[in-house]
PDB file of C-alpha atoms in Angstrom:
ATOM      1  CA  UNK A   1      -0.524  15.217   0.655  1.00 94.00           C
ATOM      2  CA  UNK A   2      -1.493  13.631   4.061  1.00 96.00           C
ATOM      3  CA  UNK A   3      -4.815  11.419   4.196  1.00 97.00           C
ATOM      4  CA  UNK A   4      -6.338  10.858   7.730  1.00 97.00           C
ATOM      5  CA  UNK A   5      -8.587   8.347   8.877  1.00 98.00           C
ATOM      6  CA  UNK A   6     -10.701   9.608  11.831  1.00 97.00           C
ATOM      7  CA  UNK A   7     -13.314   6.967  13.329  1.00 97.00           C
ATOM      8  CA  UNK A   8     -15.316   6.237  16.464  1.00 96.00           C
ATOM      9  CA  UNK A   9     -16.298   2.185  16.399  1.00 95.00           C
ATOM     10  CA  UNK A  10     -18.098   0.180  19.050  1.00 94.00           C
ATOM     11  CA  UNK A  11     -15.882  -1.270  21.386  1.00 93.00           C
ATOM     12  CA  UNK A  12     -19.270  -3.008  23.406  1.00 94.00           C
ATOM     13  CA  UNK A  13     -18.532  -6.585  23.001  1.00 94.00           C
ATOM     14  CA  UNK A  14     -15.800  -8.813  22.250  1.00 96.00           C
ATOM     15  CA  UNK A  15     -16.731  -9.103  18.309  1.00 94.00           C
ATOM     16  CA  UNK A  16     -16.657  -5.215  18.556  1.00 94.00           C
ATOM     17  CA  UNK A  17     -13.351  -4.637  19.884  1.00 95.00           C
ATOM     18  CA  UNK A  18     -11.730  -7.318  17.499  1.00 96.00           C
ATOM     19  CA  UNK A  19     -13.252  -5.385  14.328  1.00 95.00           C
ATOM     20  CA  UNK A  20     -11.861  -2.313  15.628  1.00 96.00           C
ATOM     21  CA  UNK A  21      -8.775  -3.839  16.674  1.00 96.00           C
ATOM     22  CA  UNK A  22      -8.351  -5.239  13.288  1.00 96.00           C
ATOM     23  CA  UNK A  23      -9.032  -1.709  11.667  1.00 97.00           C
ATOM     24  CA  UNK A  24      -6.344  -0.277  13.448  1.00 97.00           C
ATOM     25  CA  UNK A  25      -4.058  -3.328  12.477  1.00 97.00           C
ATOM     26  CA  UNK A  26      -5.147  -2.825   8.760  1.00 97.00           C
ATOM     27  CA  UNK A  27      -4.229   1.253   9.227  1.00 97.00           C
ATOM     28  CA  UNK A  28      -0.927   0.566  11.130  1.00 96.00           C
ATOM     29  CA  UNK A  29      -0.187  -2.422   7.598  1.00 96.00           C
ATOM     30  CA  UNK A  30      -0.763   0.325   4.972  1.00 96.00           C
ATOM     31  CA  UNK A  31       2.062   3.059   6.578  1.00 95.00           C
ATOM     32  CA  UNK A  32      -0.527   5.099   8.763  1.00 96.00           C
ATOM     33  CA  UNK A  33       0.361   6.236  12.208  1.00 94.00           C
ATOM     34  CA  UNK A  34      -1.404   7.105  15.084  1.00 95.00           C
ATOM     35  CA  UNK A  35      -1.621  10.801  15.974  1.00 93.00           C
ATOM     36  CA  UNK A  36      -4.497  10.174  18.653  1.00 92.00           C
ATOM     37  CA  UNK A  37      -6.244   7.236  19.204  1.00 92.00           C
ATOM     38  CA  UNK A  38      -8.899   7.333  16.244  1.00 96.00           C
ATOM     39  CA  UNK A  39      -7.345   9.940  14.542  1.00 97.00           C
ATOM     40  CA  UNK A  40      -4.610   8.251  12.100  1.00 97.00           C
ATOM     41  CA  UNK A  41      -1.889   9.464   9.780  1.00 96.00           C
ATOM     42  CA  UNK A  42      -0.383   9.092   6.412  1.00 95.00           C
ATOM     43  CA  UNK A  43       2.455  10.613   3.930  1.00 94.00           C
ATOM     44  CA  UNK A  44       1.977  10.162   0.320  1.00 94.00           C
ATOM     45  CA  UNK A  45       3.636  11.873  -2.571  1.00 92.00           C
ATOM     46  CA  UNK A  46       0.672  12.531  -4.711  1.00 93.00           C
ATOM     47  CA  UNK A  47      -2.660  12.995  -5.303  1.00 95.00           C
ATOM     48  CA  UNK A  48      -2.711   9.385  -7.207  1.00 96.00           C
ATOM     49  CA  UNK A  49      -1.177   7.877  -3.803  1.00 95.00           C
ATOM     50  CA  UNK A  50      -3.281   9.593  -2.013  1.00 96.00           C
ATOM     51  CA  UNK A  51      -6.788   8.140  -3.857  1.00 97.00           C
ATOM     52  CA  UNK A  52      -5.128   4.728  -3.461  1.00 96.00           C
ATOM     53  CA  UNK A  53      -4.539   4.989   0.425  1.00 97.00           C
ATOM     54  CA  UNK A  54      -8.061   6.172   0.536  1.00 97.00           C
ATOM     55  CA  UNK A  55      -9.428   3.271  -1.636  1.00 97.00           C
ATOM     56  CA  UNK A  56      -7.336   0.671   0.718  1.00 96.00           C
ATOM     57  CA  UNK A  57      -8.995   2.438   3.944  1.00 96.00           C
ATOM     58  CA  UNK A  58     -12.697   2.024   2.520  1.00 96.00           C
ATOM     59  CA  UNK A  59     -12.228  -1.991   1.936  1.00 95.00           C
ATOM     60  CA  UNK A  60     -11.227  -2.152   5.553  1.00 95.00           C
ATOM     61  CA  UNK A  61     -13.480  -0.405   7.459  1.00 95.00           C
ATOM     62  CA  UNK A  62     -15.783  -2.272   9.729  1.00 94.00           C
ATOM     63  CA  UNK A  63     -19.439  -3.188   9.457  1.00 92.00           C
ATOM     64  CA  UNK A  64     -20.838  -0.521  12.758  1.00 93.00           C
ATOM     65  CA  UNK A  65     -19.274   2.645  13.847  1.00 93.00           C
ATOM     66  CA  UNK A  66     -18.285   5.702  11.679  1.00 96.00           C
ATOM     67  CA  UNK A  67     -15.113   6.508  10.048  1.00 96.00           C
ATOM     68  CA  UNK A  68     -14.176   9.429   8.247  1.00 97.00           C
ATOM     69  CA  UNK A  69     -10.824   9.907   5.229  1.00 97.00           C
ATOM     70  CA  UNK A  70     -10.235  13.412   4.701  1.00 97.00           C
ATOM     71  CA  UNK A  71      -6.753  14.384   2.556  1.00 97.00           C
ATOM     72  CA  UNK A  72      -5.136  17.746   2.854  1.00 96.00           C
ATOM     73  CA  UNK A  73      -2.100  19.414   1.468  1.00 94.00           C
ATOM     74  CA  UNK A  74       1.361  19.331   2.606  1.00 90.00           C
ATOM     75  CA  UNK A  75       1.149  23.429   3.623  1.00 90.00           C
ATOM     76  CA  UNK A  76      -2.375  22.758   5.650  1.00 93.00           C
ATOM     77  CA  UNK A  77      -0.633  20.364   7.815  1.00 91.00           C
ATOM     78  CA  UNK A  78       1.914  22.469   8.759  1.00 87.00           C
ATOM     79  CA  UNK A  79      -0.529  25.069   9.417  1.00 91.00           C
ATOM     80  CA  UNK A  80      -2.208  22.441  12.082  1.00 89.00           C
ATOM     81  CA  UNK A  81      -1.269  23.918  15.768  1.00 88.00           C
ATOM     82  CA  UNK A  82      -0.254  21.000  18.167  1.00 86.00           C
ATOM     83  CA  UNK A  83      -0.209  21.263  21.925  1.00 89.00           C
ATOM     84  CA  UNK A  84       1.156  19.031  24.854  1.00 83.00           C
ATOM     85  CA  UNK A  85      -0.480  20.387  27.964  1.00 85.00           C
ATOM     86  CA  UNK A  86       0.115  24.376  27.581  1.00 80.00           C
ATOM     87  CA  UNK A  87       3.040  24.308  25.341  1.00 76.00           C
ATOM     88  CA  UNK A  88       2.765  24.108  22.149  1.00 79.00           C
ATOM     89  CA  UNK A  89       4.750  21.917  19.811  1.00 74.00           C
ATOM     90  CA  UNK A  90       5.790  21.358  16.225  1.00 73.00           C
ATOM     91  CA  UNK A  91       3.743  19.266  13.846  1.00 71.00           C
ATOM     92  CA  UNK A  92       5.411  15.826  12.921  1.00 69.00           C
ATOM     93  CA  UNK A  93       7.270  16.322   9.621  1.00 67.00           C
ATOM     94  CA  UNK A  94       6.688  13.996   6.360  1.00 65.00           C
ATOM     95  CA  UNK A  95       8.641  11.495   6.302  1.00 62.00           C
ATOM     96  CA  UNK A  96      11.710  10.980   3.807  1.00 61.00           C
ATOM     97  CA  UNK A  97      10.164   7.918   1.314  1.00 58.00           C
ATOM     98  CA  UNK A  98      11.195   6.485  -1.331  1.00 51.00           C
ATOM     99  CA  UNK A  99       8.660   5.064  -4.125  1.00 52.00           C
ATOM    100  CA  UNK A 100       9.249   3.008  -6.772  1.00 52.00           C
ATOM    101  CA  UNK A 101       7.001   2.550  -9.708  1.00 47.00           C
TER     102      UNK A 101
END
């Protein structure tokens, strides 16, 4: 299961930029990666992980600007078409983790 974190925050004044900075910091922390530059990124093994990577994005997100946690399967990623220019590319595969309990 992948969850994604998709936002667009004010980057108008120095305060703004810091609180979006620190966002991004707070994704990057909790194993996300970037895939564009508000669109972020991360593995988990199950639905459970998933909720909890979804419950750790809501306490960070910032007082303006909109963000958005959607969560879809393993096989709808894969299904996602990527593109560099023209050619097209494969999508990044899930990475090998190890949990422990």
């Amino acid at each position: 299961m992948w969850v994604f974190a998709l936002f667009d925050l004010p980057v108008d004044s120095k305060a703004s930029r810091k609180a979006a900075a620190k966002f991004r910091k707070h994704l990057l922390k909790d194993g996300f990666q970037m895939l564009q530059f508000s669109v972020y990124a991360r593995n988990c093994a199950s639905r459970e992980s998933a909720d909890v990577h979804v419950a750790r994005v809501q306490e960070g997100v910032p007082a303006d600007g909109q963000v958005r946690i959607i969560t879809i399967t393993d096989q709808q990623f894969g299904r996602m078409l990527v593109f560099w220019g023209k050619k097209r590319r494969q999508t990044e595969a899930p990475p090998l983790q190890l949990e422990f309990f």
